[in-house]
Amino acid sequence: MPSSIRLLHNGFVRAILISNVCSQLGIWIRNFAVLLYVMDMTGGNAFAISMISVAEYGPIFLFSFIGGVLADRWRPKATIVWCEILSACSVFILFLMLESGSWGAVFFATLCSSILSQFAQPSGMKLFKIHVRDEDASIGMSLLQTLFSLFMIIGPILGTWVFQQWGISAALVLTSGWFMLSALAMLFVPKDQEASMNTATAVPSILQDMTAGIRYVVFKRDLLRLSLCFMVVGLGVGLISPLSVFLVTERLGLSAQDLQWITIPYGVGEILGGI
């Protein structure tokens, strides 16, 4: 605990934590508001519900590797700020489209925001490496992980409450606002170093770096096994996640809004597992 408190004296750590709080607020309000909205609009159509999960988690598989490679070439602070701003704009455009009656755009906006997250997150890790001492890096990462786990508990409750109280339009406006506040918090992070800005010679080797990264994992037995374990676990989670809402509505006979209570034990388990 003293080490964690001492780390909070670092201005970068405070800024990145505030930025992540704002970002997580936007993500969870958006995710649950969109889920409940699609449930209402489609009458609980299974395909539509599964497409929400594809829009939210598909980019993790497709773009996280690319985002990690590009994080070494792009200015990390600028990347995060622009990703948050573009996420806010995409959600606000969705709000305008909903006002005109084009409700199907919720899938596209969710997809865009999720893709942008895959470029922002690796840049955040790079900023940690730049601004936090090596001996404090693990503490800082654990603080971030605890923050994410905490929002797995309060995020569904908050997102459901916002949707119940004000509806999808207000939820999207709030989401856009939280993303903008996240970008604003990042402005207090020190300016990107000049060395990070020179990417002219690095761009041609992106494909080579991606190939080298895959080759490294393949020939490192421990990393390969770990990757396969994550792949299997991810496949299992992907299979059951879209079914949760139907477990609540069809098997338990409850409202879709009660889905929030099913997700809380998962967040508690994340926190306990981290400890």
XYZ file of C-alpha atoms in Angstrom, residues 65-66 68-74 198-215:
27
model
C -1.350 -7.251 -32.600
C -1.208 -4.493 -35.212
C 1.046 -3.235 -30.453
C 3.478 -3.007 -33.359
C 2.400 0.508 -34.302
C 2.646 1.700 -30.695
C 6.444 1.625 -31.071
C 6.248 3.920 -34.099
C 3.535 6.417 -33.259
C 10.686 9.862 -35.732
C 8.913 6.977 -37.443
C 10.029 7.496 -41.029
C 12.605 4.715 -40.985
C 10.487 2.329 -38.888
C 7.367 2.165 -41.036
C 8.762 -0.122 -43.780
C 9.667 -2.810 -41.184
C 6.191 -3.202 -39.644
C 5.498 -6.463 -41.471
C 8.930 -7.759 -40.551
C 8.371 -6.932 -36.890
C 5.001 -8.696 -36.902
C 6.566 -11.774 -38.485
C 9.437 -11.703 -35.989
C 6.990 -11.436 -33.091
C 5.009 -14.464 -34.274
C 8.217 -16.444 -34.822
